[in-house]
Structure formats: structure tokens, C-alpha cells
């Protein structure tokens, strides 16, 4: 270490060159490095979708989902499986183990694909193929809407495709995804009676399409010198050509399709989803950035091109910015950079106050070099400027000058004692470098459990640990290099007449000595008082709301809408339109974007994904600013519930983690849906009795009606009508039966055979539905058994291949999830479970428990490493024990601070407390090291306690005040306010612990009895 200091002192040119290089490299890195709104993390989920047309939810579960899950379960990295089974559709969500990092995910998804593909031949006929969506977690953070009230969905899609082609050319654009597209169809509308008279069947029409529209290799004709490819044209290129298609009846007669059917262009019915912006039909254009791209620059390039395209588009089209991650990132970064600048100036101002203008500037310069060096490292290792990395710099701010303060202060003292400048500098480095290195390593180690956490929070906060570790280690290196070089270059050695005979003298120092002596005299009283305060703070902690992840300060919020299962998507659209209309009446609302049937593309990392569900809708509300957004939300939950009674409506603010389907879920698993329903209903009744609970409900929702018409082979056989004929005839009435494909450029548009749709339908009329096969026609009642209405669960869910049903609820505004959970937990857990049934808490309860377990998993390792460093440094056990006894006392200041400031206690407060521990240990190490040094020099134990503490009071106060004031800007940040309060109040109290409780404990452990007042 002395070699490093001596090298910088002896090589002026190199030292200046290196420092200029750091400044230039830091500025270059800031300009060029990636900028994001939030730290990226990997969503460790994939979705496997498999269609099975015509199957009931239970049949889908047994014949499709269970087969796929059996194969997927052999994945060693699998955590658990959840499935949603609806009529004709299996949706399996694959959750992998939390400790798997991003770089291993793609290989894992490839293994998942192989597992799914291996069992495709075991699926029933008509099911599949399965689609593995491993892009589930991709963020398409720049989101536009293309709207029009005067153009058709086809025109919207064509225009959106043109925009997509242009946007893909913009620098750093990775992919463009379109949503809200209405899939086109060609409808062949027929009269069943007419087809029966002509002897034309569905199979005959399908066969005609197959013959003419199939692409077949016609080979080639060879001449003496050439080979000429034969291009056999004839595929459909217009509706007129479809009308001229020749269809052969059972009798051998030929008909033009246009003679027996009406050909029209339409859209798939029922629609999968709709999208509206300000109640205008819209197609979403979501854009993602390349992995190493700058989202701010990419978004700016996209906006510029969008503005150009807007001018070129035909009249009637409009482009609306729904969400711009680039703008949000720029705003977030600008805010944090401003906080960073304020923090730097604050730290330097504190230094100026304590040690004068020149000395303050010189020490403060080390802060700048540390930050710029950290920026260079971040750019080189692909760490973007985002909420977490910038917060890490601010958290480390006060600690970055600690090392320089200690070395600088001791060097000045040595010169005051008459040492020559270089000797004074090297003596200061030799006596402090090792303790400071140990203290710095310990400060880094306190954040290690966060970084190693095998949970999404570990990945989210990984940049926090890395940036703090790099910046603190750099600050130590600079303290014994750049710092000592600046002392040599700019600090004048005092003249003999300026030397002080006695250091640390004056009224302030004398008063501090008397107070310190009193503390040492009453050492047992001090310790008992601290224990009492610690117990009092433990009791007071009960009054601090516990919110695991903080909400964000955004001008956006979302509203979820769920209607009863079984409703048409058009009904959901109608309700959402009414909500959107109501919201748009408010002057503070800028845009209302509605998504019916499923959630939009993941434009924000923590967005949840739901659907396809015809009874679900979500709207994204953009207010003028975050304050207006918060004001809009006040009372909105209650107001909407009053306007739309009996409908599930939930108002959500943006959070750092995904908003779950329900905050609290009591999950039951077993084999019998009736038993599960009984258990779930009892839990729901318990939830409903609690005044803090909102919308207690069953996750399977309600049972819905279905029509039961059992095919009668005897009655239908006499008419030569098969089961397929019956099902196709019924399907043709509403949805249409696929009979061919119409190719248009790069698209394949399905051709659907549709029969006349009745205006209204009731149970009595079901028996009159015409069933036909091209030769015979008969009412449904004549080919089936009794027609009746029955009930079924439209949604059947499983958890790890077992039927699973959960009682869900949310929490009323003004209460926290923990409050509601604590009040319903005991009674729900006492519900008697039949043999073979299990219960556990799911959703955020489970996620928070896992996060805390992951955080504490490596805490013992950090403690062990910390103890090893302390024992190696002090070469005894007493002083490490003193340090460990000091640490819990820091909670006194933390609890007091959170109660006074009103912040909730959550994950970030925990991370702030870990950082606080590092700061405390660092100060106590330097104090104890000074005590040991004085005792080695023959100073009496009591005198060593007093004088060591007095000599450390200025650097300790400087380090504490610079950190505290540097954190002040973060107190006003919604996300990091709780963390800042934890550090500000915790460190304020911890400074008193360092200066008074540490000497008292030292006196107790070393039985110091001499007292001088």
C-alpha cells in the first residue's frame, strides 16, 4: 500500500495523466453508456399455449395439459407449474428456479421446447401444435397506438405494417410487435336448406378450395438449351374468383359458389381482443431496444420517424404515444443526476465547513474521481444508468469521502506535529490503509446478501451492489493515491511558528471530553438505556406499515375490469367503454388506452400479463403529471364500484414488481372441484368479514351455463348425419367452419362457411337449429338427445398438476396487505382439510416470503466473512464482539426515523439498513484502531479511550454529515424515500453510538476503571 502512495508521489506526470484520463473517460462513459428507467431483471416464466378446439375445460386439462406437464416436470430447473384450462385452450405457465440467471435462460427455454415437442404425438387428434412463448418477459418499452374512426381494421393493419417496416430501420430497434389486430376472414354465407336441395356438403366446398388453391410444384419443361419452370397460376386473388369457384354436389352437378352462397370479407368471431385509445379503434405498435442499446436515443429516433410518418399518412389516421420508456428513462435519469449533483455539492459544502475551503475542495475532488471511475467501469461492463445504479452512487456518496477524510486528516495532524510533508503523508497511509481497507471491504460485504439473493430482487438490485462495491473500492485506492498526491501538490506544510503544541483543544473539544468521561463513568447505565431503547423500538416497529415493494411516482395508473365468466367480449368492451368515457371527462386526464380481452404487450418490465379472456379488460390512464395521477386515484376505486355494481374493478398504481391477480391468495389443492369449492368458499367468507378486505372472490370465478346436446347415433344415423356434421352445423351458425384459405401476399386468410345467424336465441329455439350434411337436413332435436342447459367452470386451474383453487382478495385503500393478511391468516389456516388436500398462501405472501428467505440465505456467509476480517484485523475477539453489539442498536434510529417520516418498511429499507451497517462498522473500526494504536504507544487505557474518541470526532462527524446530507434528495423520491430515511435517521443515531456507546463498551470489555472528571 505504501508502494502505491510512494509511486504517485514520485511520478507527477503519470499521476496527472491518469487523473485527466479518469475525468475524460468518465465524461465519455456518461454520454455513451446505456440509459434505462429501471434496472432490468429476467422474468423467469414461459407460457405454453395449446389449442384443442371443441374440448371442454376438463378435457383440455386431462388430455392436453396433463400430458405436457408430465414432460415439462422432468426439467431439473423447474420450480413449479400453473395452468389455465379453458374450452379449447390450454395455457401452462412454467416457473423456473429463482437462482437461474439471465445468461442461462435461453438454453433453458430450448430444453423446454424439446420437452414440449417430444410429446406432441401423444396429444389427441385435433390438439396442438403447442406454442412455447419464451419472449414472455421481453419489454417493448416504446408503445404507440395507430387509431382511426374513419378507416377499417384492414386499413389500420396495412398502415401499421408500413410503419413497422420503417421503424425497424431505426437505430437500436430490436423488434416491433403489433397488437389489437382483428384477424380477417372470408365468410361464405349459405342457406342450409338450399345446400341440401343442391346436394352440396361442407366437405365438397372444402375439397373444391383444396383443389384450386393448393400450391403444387408443376415441374418444368426442358428445351434444347434451357429448363423453363412452369408457373401454374390459379390461386385466389380476389373475392370474385372465390365466387367463381366450381363446387360438385353429391349428385355430380356443378355450381358456382356464388350461386349457392354469399361471399363477404369479415373478421374472426368472436374477437380475441380489442384495443382503443381515447375510444378510437387502435392497433398497438410496441417497440423494443437491442440488448446493448440506449433506449433514450432509440426512443428519440423512433419519435422523429413517427412524426415524419404522421405527416405522410392518409387523412383519418392518428398516432398516439401510449408509453415512451425513452422519455421516462430520460426524466428518471435527469432527476437522479440532479439529485447526484446536489449530493456532491452538499458533501463538498460540509467538507468546506469542517476543514476549510482549500482542504474541502481537495478532499471533495476524490468524490468526483470515484464517481467518474465508477462510470467507466459501468460502461465497460454494460451496466446502464438507471434507477438502481444511480441510487447506489448516491447511497455510497458519503462513504466515498470517508477514506480520503481519514488519510487527509491524519496527514495534516502529522504535519502539525512537525513531520516533513512526505513523511507525514506516508505515515498517515501506513497507519490507516489496512484498517480502511478492512472497513471498506466490510461495507461492501453488508450488501453481498442482496447481490447473491437467488430471487428476482437479487437481480433487480445487483447493480446496486456492484456500483457500491466498485465505487467504495475505488475511493480507497484514490485515498492512498490521488488524495495523497493532491496533499503533496497543494497543501502547504505549516511553518514552525504555525505548529500547534496541543491538538484537539478548545471549548468544544473540552466539552466533548467531559461528556465522554461521564459516559465512560456511567457505562453500565448507558448500555442498559440502549437495551431499553432497543426494546422500545421493537415495540414501535409494530406501528410501521409493511409494504414489500414501493410504488412508483408516475403519471400513469391502470384499472382492471373482470366481468363474470361466460360473458361475450362485446359486453366487456361496452363496460370498459363506459369507464373510459367517464375518465376522459376529467380535465387532468391526457389519454385513456383500453385493452379488452387481454393485457397489452409488456411495455413496462413489471407489467402483468393476463388473457386471452373475453371477460377481462384493462385501461391505462395517463394524467398530466404524477401528482394529478395520485389525486385522480383517490376515491376512484369506490366511485367505480358504485357505478358498476357486481363487477370486479381494481385500480392499480405502477410498482417495481408485477401486480398480481390478487394481493392475498389462500390456495387449496386436491382432486375434487366440489371439495375445493367448499374449502375456498369458507376462506372467502372469512375474508369478507374483514373490513380491510376488498373483493373477496374465487379465482375460478363463477360457473357458467353451457348447452348440452348429446349426439344420438340411432336417430341421426337414420338421416345419415354424423356427429361431425352436427358439430359443424352448430359451429357455422356463430363462429363459422373453416373450409379453405385465401392467400393475400404474405397472409393466409381463413375462409369460413357460415349459415344464417338468428337475431336472438333461447333454449326453446335450440332444438330448431338446422343440421345438414349436403344430402339431408333436420332440426337439432331430431339428431340428438334431450337438449338442456348445464353448468361448468369455464376456467379450471392446476398447480403442479393438481387441481388448485384459491380464495383471493385485495386490500382497501388506506390499509396494507400485511394488516389484512395478519387478521385473516389464523382463521383460514384453521380450516380442516380432508385427506389428500393441501393448503398454502400464494401470490405476494409467497413471493415476499421467498424474497426474504433469499435475502437472508447468504446473510450468515456475509457475517462469517465480516467476522473473519475483524478478527484478522484486531487479532482478538473482544473488539469484533463490541462491533457486533453496536449493530442491533442502529435499529433504534431506523424505527424512530420511519415513524417520524411516515415511510413504509419494505425491501429497500432492508437494503438501506444493510448499507447502514457497513457505515457503522467502518467508523467503529477506525475508532477502535486508534485506541489500539494509542495503547501500543503506552497511553493509559482510560486516556486512550478519551483521546482516541476525541481525535476521531471530526472525521466521524464529517463522514456522517456528508452521508446524511447527501441522502436528503432521496427522501423525496417515492421509491427510495424509505431507504433514505433508514440511512439518514439510522446513521444520525449510529454516530452517537460510535462516539459514546463504543467507548462505554470498550471500557466494560477491558475493565477500565480509572475515571477523571
mmCIF file of N, CA, C and O in Angstrom, residues 218-282:
data_model
loop_
_atom_site.group_PDB
_atom_site.id
_atom_site.type_symbol
_atom_site.label_atom_id
_atom_site.label_comp_id
_atom_site.label_asym_id
_atom_site.label_seq_id
_atom_site.Cartn_x
_atom_site.Cartn_y
_atom_site.Cartn_z
ATOM 1 N N UNK A 218 -45.368 -27.633 -60.356
ATOM 2 C CA UNK A 218 -45.742 -28.088 -61.701
ATOM 3 C C UNK A 218 -44.538 -28.532 -62.513
ATOM 4 O O UNK A 218 -44.661 -28.863 -63.698
ATOM 5 N N UNK A 219 -43.372 -28.529 -61.902
ATOM 6 C CA UNK A 219 -42.194 -29.007 -62.619
ATOM 7 C C UNK A 219 -41.691 -27.998 -63.632
ATOM 8 O O UNK A 219 -41.829 -26.799 -63.466
ATOM 9 N N UNK A 220 -41.114 -28.530 -64.725
ATOM 10 C CA UNK A 220 -40.519 -27.651 -65.733
ATOM 11 C C UNK A 220 -40.541 -28.335 -67.099
ATOM 12 O O UNK A 220 -40.744 -29.544 -67.213
ATOM 13 N N UNK A 221 -40.375 -27.517 -68.111
ATOM 14 C CA UNK A 221 -40.276 -28.018 -69.489
ATOM 15 C C UNK A 221 -38.855 -27.740 -69.968
ATOM 16 O O UNK A 221 -38.359 -26.618 -69.850
ATOM 17 N N UNK A 222 -38.217 -28.779 -70.504
ATOM 18 C CA UNK A 222 -36.838 -28.625 -70.949
ATOM 19 C C UNK A 222 -36.776 -28.464 -72.466
ATOM 20 O O UNK A 222 -37.396 -29.221 -73.216
ATOM 21 N N UNK A 223 -36.068 -27.453 -72.902
ATOM 22 C CA UNK A 223 -35.789 -27.250 -74.323
ATOM 23 C C UNK A 223 -34.362 -27.730 -74.582
ATOM 24 O O UNK A 223 -33.699 -28.281 -73.700
ATOM 25 N N UNK A 224 -33.905 -27.488 -75.775
ATOM 26 C CA UNK A 224 -32.565 -27.963 -76.126
ATOM 27 C C UNK A 224 -31.490 -27.316 -75.255
ATOM 28 O O UNK A 224 -30.498 -27.950 -74.899
ATOM 29 N N UNK A 225 -31.731 -26.057 -74.858
ATOM 30 C CA UNK A 225 -30.711 -25.343 -74.098
ATOM 31 C C UNK A 225 -31.156 -24.932 -72.696
ATOM 32 O O UNK A 225 -30.331 -24.669 -71.836
ATOM 33 N N UNK A 226 -32.457 -24.880 -72.473
ATOM 34 C CA UNK A 226 -32.935 -24.290 -71.220
ATOM 35 C C UNK A 226 -33.902 -25.221 -70.501
ATOM 36 O O UNK A 226 -34.445 -26.176 -71.071
ATOM 37 N N UNK A 227 -34.124 -24.878 -69.224
ATOM 38 C CA UNK A 227 -35.153 -25.538 -68.406
ATOM 39 C C UNK A 227 -36.100 -24.440 -67.930
ATOM 40 O O UNK A 227 -35.710 -23.539 -67.189
ATOM 41 N N UNK A 228 -37.351 -24.529 -68.390
ATOM 42 C CA UNK A 228 -38.338 -23.484 -68.112
ATOM 43 C C UNK A 228 -39.286 -23.953 -67.014
ATOM 44 O O UNK A 228 -39.983 -24.958 -67.160
ATOM 45 N N UNK A 229 -39.302 -23.219 -65.889
ATOM 46 C CA UNK A 229 -40.201 -23.574 -64.788
ATOM 47 C C UNK A 229 -41.634 -23.250 -65.171
ATOM 48 O O UNK A 229 -41.923 -22.203 -65.760
ATOM 49 N N UNK A 230 -42.537 -24.160 -64.871
ATOM 50 C CA UNK A 230 -43.958 -23.970 -65.147
ATOM 51 C C UNK A 230 -44.609 -23.350 -63.919
ATOM 52 O O UNK A 230 -44.574 -23.933 -62.837
ATOM 53 N N UNK A 231 -45.159 -22.170 -64.108
ATOM 54 C CA UNK A 231 -45.853 -21.481 -63.018
ATOM 55 C C UNK A 231 -47.344 -21.668 -63.246
ATOM 56 O O UNK A 231 -47.958 -20.996 -64.070
ATOM 57 N N UNK A 232 -47.935 -22.620 -62.501
ATOM 58 C CA UNK A 232 -49.359 -22.917 -62.660
ATOM 59 C C UNK A 232 -50.158 -21.966 -61.791
ATOM 60 O O UNK A 232 -50.357 -22.197 -60.598
ATOM 61 N N UNK A 233 -50.605 -20.875 -62.364
ATOM 62 C CA UNK A 233 -51.370 -19.886 -61.597
ATOM 63 C C UNK A 233 -52.792 -20.402 -61.402
ATOM 64 O O UNK A 233 -53.203 -21.395 -61.989
ATOM 65 N N UNK A 234 -53.542 -19.686 -60.597
ATOM 66 C CA UNK A 234 -54.916 -20.098 -60.359
ATOM 67 C C UNK A 234 -55.342 -19.916 -58.926
ATOM 68 O O UNK A 234 -56.514 -20.072 -58.595
ATOM 69 N N UNK A 235 -54.412 -19.600 -58.038
ATOM 70 C CA UNK A 235 -54.779 -19.334 -56.641
ATOM 71 C C UNK A 235 -55.635 -18.082 -56.590
ATOM 72 O O UNK A 235 -55.514 -17.180 -57.420
ATOM 73 N N UNK A 236 -56.478 -18.014 -55.557
ATOM 74 C CA UNK A 236 -57.418 -16.906 -55.449
ATOM 75 C C UNK A 236 -56.696 -15.595 -55.215
ATOM 76 O O UNK A 236 -55.779 -15.510 -54.386
ATOM 77 N N UNK A 237 -57.096 -14.567 -55.922
ATOM 78 C CA UNK A 237 -56.529 -13.238 -55.723
ATOM 79 C C UNK A 237 -57.606 -12.198 -55.469
ATOM 80 O O UNK A 237 -57.302 -11.048 -55.198
ATOM 81 N N UNK A 238 -58.894 -12.593 -55.545
ATOM 82 C CA UNK A 238 -59.994 -11.652 -55.304
ATOM 83 C C UNK A 238 -61.232 -12.419 -54.879
ATOM 84 O O UNK A 238 -61.329 -13.650 -55.061
ATOM 85 N N UNK A 239 -62.199 -11.698 -54.310
ATOM 86 C CA UNK A 239 -63.451 -12.324 -53.902
ATOM 87 C C UNK A 239 -64.223 -12.847 -55.115
ATOM 88 O O UNK A 239 -64.928 -13.861 -55.033
ATOM 89 N N UNK A 240 -64.082 -12.156 -56.263
ATOM 90 C CA UNK A 240 -64.785 -12.599 -57.463
ATOM 91 C C UNK A 240 -64.319 -13.991 -57.888
ATOM 92 O O UNK A 240 -65.131 -14.831 -58.333
ATOM 93 N N UNK A 241 -63.035 -14.259 -57.743
ATOM 94 C CA UNK A 241 -62.521 -15.578 -58.112
ATOM 95 C C UNK A 241 -63.055 -16.653 -57.173
ATOM 96 O O UNK A 241 -63.284 -17.795 -57.588
ATOM 97 N N UNK A 242 -63.250 -16.297 -55.912
ATOM 98 C CA UNK A 242 -63.846 -17.266 -54.978
ATOM 99 C C UNK A 242 -65.299 -17.532 -55.371
ATOM 100 O O UNK A 242 -65.770 -18.677 -55.309
ATOM 101 N N UNK A 243 -66.015 -16.486 -55.783
ATOM 102 C CA UNK A 243 -67.409 -16.670 -56.217
ATOM 103 C C UNK A 243 -67.496 -17.598 -57.426
ATOM 104 O O UNK A 243 -68.473 -18.342 -57.594
ATOM 105 N N UNK A 244 -66.455 -17.592 -58.266
ATOM 106 C CA UNK A 244 -66.457 -18.438 -59.471
ATOM 107 C C UNK A 244 -65.931 -19.843 -59.212
ATOM 108 O O UNK A 244 -65.811 -20.635 -60.149
ATOM 109 N N UNK A 245 -65.608 -20.159 -57.976
ATOM 110 C CA UNK A 245 -65.126 -21.496 -57.648
ATOM 111 C C UNK A 245 -66.207 -22.535 -57.968
ATOM 112 O O UNK A 245 -67.378 -22.359 -57.622
ATOM 113 N N UNK A 246 -65.801 -23.621 -58.638
ATOM 114 C CA UNK A 246 -66.747 -24.677 -59.009
ATOM 115 C C UNK A 246 -66.846 -25.704 -57.886
ATOM 116 O O UNK A 246 -65.837 -26.239 -57.423
ATOM 117 N N UNK A 247 -68.103 -25.979 -57.460
ATOM 118 C CA UNK A 247 -68.369 -26.956 -56.405
ATOM 119 C C UNK A 247 -69.206 -28.079 -57.007
ATOM 120 O O UNK A 247 -70.179 -27.825 -57.733
ATOM 121 N N UNK A 248 -68.813 -29.326 -56.687
ATOM 122 C CA UNK A 248 -69.517 -30.501 -57.212
ATOM 123 C C UNK A 248 -70.387 -31.090 -56.119
ATOM 124 O O UNK A 248 -69.917 -31.349 -55.001
ATOM 125 N N UNK A 249 -71.668 -31.309 -56.432
ATOM 126 C CA UNK A 249 -72.598 -31.868 -55.441
ATOM 127 C C UNK A 249 -72.473 -33.387 -55.392
ATOM 128 O O UNK A 249 -71.755 -34.007 -56.191
ATOM 129 N N UNK A 250 -73.222 -33.989 -54.455
ATOM 130 C CA UNK A 250 -73.244 -35.446 -54.352
ATOM 131 C C UNK A 250 -73.853 -36.082 -55.606
ATOM 132 O O UNK A 250 -73.555 -37.242 -55.920
ATOM 133 N N UNK A 251 -74.702 -35.326 -56.281
ATOM 134 C CA UNK A 251 -75.364 -35.853 -57.477
ATOM 135 C C UNK A 251 -74.518 -35.682 -58.726
ATOM 136 O O UNK A 251 -74.930 -36.104 -59.809
ATOM 137 N N UNK A 252 -73.353 -35.034 -58.601
ATOM 138 C CA UNK A 252 -72.488 -34.809 -59.757
ATOM 139 C C UNK A 252 -72.784 -33.523 -60.483
ATOM 140 O O UNK A 252 -72.213 -33.275 -61.550
ATOM 141 N N UNK A 253 -73.671 -32.686 -59.907
ATOM 142 C CA UNK A 253 -73.985 -31.398 -60.536
ATOM 143 C C UNK A 253 -72.904 -30.374 -60.188
ATOM 144 O O UNK A 253 -72.256 -30.453 -59.134
ATOM 145 N N UNK A 254 -72.704 -29.392 -61.080
ATOM 146 C CA UNK A 254 -71.681 -28.367 -60.882
ATOM 147 C C UNK A 254 -72.361 -27.025 -60.583
ATOM 148 O O UNK A 254 -73.356 -26.667 -61.228
ATOM 149 N N UNK A 255 -71.792 -26.309 -59.601
ATOM 150 C CA UNK A 255 -72.331 -24.998 -59.214
ATOM 151 C C UNK A 255 -71.187 -24.013 -59.011
ATOM 152 O O UNK A 255 -70.110 -24.387 -58.544
ATOM 153 N N UNK A 256 -71.451 -22.791 -59.406
ATOM 154 C CA UNK A 256 -70.574 -21.703 -58.967
ATOM 155 C C UNK A 256 -70.875 -21.428 -57.503
ATOM 156 O O UNK A 256 -72.030 -21.403 -57.080
ATOM 157 N N UNK A 257 -69.796 -21.215 -56.692
ATOM 158 C CA UNK A 257 -70.007 -20.989 -55.261
ATOM 159 C C UNK A 257 -70.873 -19.749 -55.043
ATOM 160 O O UNK A 257 -71.688 -19.711 -54.111
ATOM 161 N N UNK A 258 -70.719 -18.743 -55.924
ATOM 162 C CA UNK A 258 -71.518 -17.535 -55.802
ATOM 163 C C UNK A 258 -72.995 -17.770 -56.009
ATOM 164 O O UNK A 258 -73.821 -16.946 -55.601
ATOM 165 N N UNK A 259 -73.375 -18.913 -56.677
ATOM 166 C CA UNK A 259 -74.787 -19.212 -56.896
ATOM 167 C C UNK A 259 -75.460 -19.756 -55.638
ATOM 168 O O UNK A 259 -76.680 -19.611 -55.479
ATOM 169 N N UNK A 260 -74.690 -20.362 -54.772
ATOM 170 C CA UNK A 260 -75.299 -21.006 -53.594
ATOM 171 C C UNK A 260 -74.857 -20.344 -52.286
ATOM 172 O O UNK A 260 -75.256 -20.798 -51.203
ATOM 173 N N UNK A 261 -74.017 -19.295 -52.365
ATOM 174 C CA UNK A 261 -73.525 -18.643 -51.146
ATOM 175 C C UNK A 261 -73.212 -17.188 -51.431
ATOM 176 O O UNK A 261 -72.989 -16.792 -52.578
ATOM 177 N N UNK A 262 -73.206 -16.413 -50.372
ATOM 178 C CA UNK A 262 -72.819 -15.005 -50.461
ATOM 179 C C UNK A 262 -71.422 -14.864 -49.866
ATOM 180 O O UNK A 262 -71.174 -15.266 -48.728
ATOM 181 N N UNK A 263 -70.485 -14.302 -50.644
ATOM 182 C CA UNK A 263 -69.088 -14.196 -50.218
ATOM 183 C C UNK A 263 -68.834 -12.780 -49.710
ATOM 184 O O UNK A 263 -69.055 -11.804 -50.438
ATOM 185 N N UNK A 264 -68.391 -12.661 -48.474
ATOM 186 C CA UNK A 264 -68.097 -11.342 -47.884
ATOM 187 C C UNK A 264 -66.783 -11.393 -47.109
ATOM 188 O O UNK A 264 -66.339 -12.471 -46.693
ATOM 189 N N UNK A 265 -66.192 -10.236 -46.937
ATOM 190 C CA UNK A 265 -64.988 -10.133 -46.111
ATOM 191 C C UNK A 265 -65.393 -9.684 -44.714
ATOM 192 O O UNK A 265 -66.194 -8.763 -44.557
ATOM 193 N N UNK A 266 -64.869 -10.340 -43.704
ATOM 194 C CA UNK A 266 -65.238 -10.012 -42.327
ATOM 195 C C UNK A 266 -64.033 -10.232 -41.410
ATOM 196 O O UNK A 266 -62.891 -10.309 -41.883
ATOM 197 N N UNK A 267 -64.302 -10.347 -40.119
ATOM 198 C CA UNK A 267 -63.264 -10.580 -39.126
ATOM 199 C C UNK A 267 -63.641 -11.779 -38.268
ATOM 200 O O UNK A 267 -64.820 -12.120 -38.121
ATOM 201 N N UNK A 268 -62.623 -12.411 -37.697
ATOM 202 C CA UNK A 268 -62.846 -13.602 -36.880
ATOM 203 C C UNK A 268 -63.819 -13.282 -35.749
ATOM 204 O O UNK A 268 -63.706 -12.257 -35.074
ATOM 205 N N UNK A 269 -64.772 -14.181 -35.553
ATOM 206 C CA UNK A 269 -65.770 -14.022 -34.493
ATOM 207 C C UNK A 269 -65.784 -15.286 -33.627
ATOM 208 O O UNK A 269 -65.824 -16.385 -34.170
ATOM 209 N N UNK A 270 -65.716 -15.148 -32.292
ATOM 210 C CA UNK A 270 -65.572 -13.901 -31.530
ATOM 211 C C UNK A 270 -64.139 -13.391 -31.589
ATOM 212 O O UNK A 270 -63.200 -14.163 -31.768
ATOM 213 N N UNK A 271 -63.989 -12.089 -31.438
ATOM 214 C CA UNK A 271 -62.662 -11.485 -31.487
ATOM 215 C C UNK A 271 -61.838 -11.933 -30.289
ATOM 216 O O UNK A 271 -62.370 -12.191 -29.212
ATOM 217 N N UNK A 272 -60.539 -12.028 -30.501
ATOM 218 C CA UNK A 272 -59.634 -12.394 -29.399
ATOM 219 C C UNK A 272 -59.405 -11.204 -28.476
ATOM 220 O O UNK A 272 -59.346 -11.342 -27.254
ATOM 221 N N UNK A 273 -59.270 -10.019 -29.050
ATOM 222 C CA UNK A 273 -59.013 -8.826 -28.246
ATOM 223 C C UNK A 273 -59.348 -7.582 -29.052
ATOM 224 O O UNK A 273 -59.439 -7.627 -30.279
ATOM 225 N N UNK A 274 -59.535 -6.483 -28.330
ATOM 226 C CA UNK A 274 -59.716 -5.165 -28.932
ATOM 227 C C UNK A 274 -58.798 -4.181 -28.226
ATOM 228 O O UNK A 274 -58.427 -4.375 -27.072
ATOM 229 N N UNK A 275 -58.480 -3.114 -28.950
ATOM 230 C CA UNK A 275 -57.679 -2.049 -28.346
ATOM 231 C C UNK A 275 -58.247 -0.709 -28.793
ATOM 232 O O UNK A 275 -58.610 -0.529 -29.967
ATOM 233 N N UNK A 276 -58.347 0.227 -27.833
ATOM 234 C CA UNK A 276 -58.862 1.563 -28.129
ATOM 235 C C UNK A 276 -57.973 2.603 -27.438
ATOM 236 O O UNK A 276 -57.475 2.359 -26.332
ATOM 237 N N UNK A 277 -57.770 3.719 -28.100
ATOM 238 C CA UNK A 277 -57.128 4.874 -27.482
ATOM 239 C C UNK A 277 -58.108 6.024 -27.562
ATOM 240 O O UNK A 277 -58.529 6.410 -28.661
ATOM 241 N N UNK A 278 -58.495 6.536 -26.405
ATOM 242 C CA UNK A 278 -59.499 7.601 -26.336
ATOM 243 C C UNK A 278 -60.748 7.203 -27.110
ATOM 244 O O UNK A 278 -61.325 8.000 -27.873
ATOM 245 N N UNK A 279 -61.129 5.923 -26.943
ATOM 246 C CA UNK A 279 -62.347 5.324 -27.513
ATOM 247 C C UNK A 279 -62.297 5.201 -29.031
ATOM 248 O O UNK A 279 -63.331 4.968 -29.667
ATOM 249 N N UNK A 280 -61.120 5.331 -29.641
ATOM 250 C CA UNK A 280 -60.971 5.127 -31.078
ATOM 251 C C UNK A 280 -60.355 3.751 -31.329
ATOM 252 O O UNK A 280 -59.403 3.359 -30.634
ATOM 253 N N UNK A 281 -60.868 2.994 -32.316
ATOM 254 C CA UNK A 281 -60.246 1.700 -32.644
ATOM 255 C C UNK A 281 -58.759 1.888 -32.951
ATOM 256 O O UNK A 281 -58.374 2.799 -33.695
ATOM 257 N N UNK A 282 -57.943 1.008 -32.382
ATOM 258 C CA UNK A 282 -56.495 1.222 -32.418
ATOM 259 C C UNK A 282 -55.753 -0.089 -32.624
ATOM 260 O O UNK A 282 -56.199 -1.152 -32.202
#
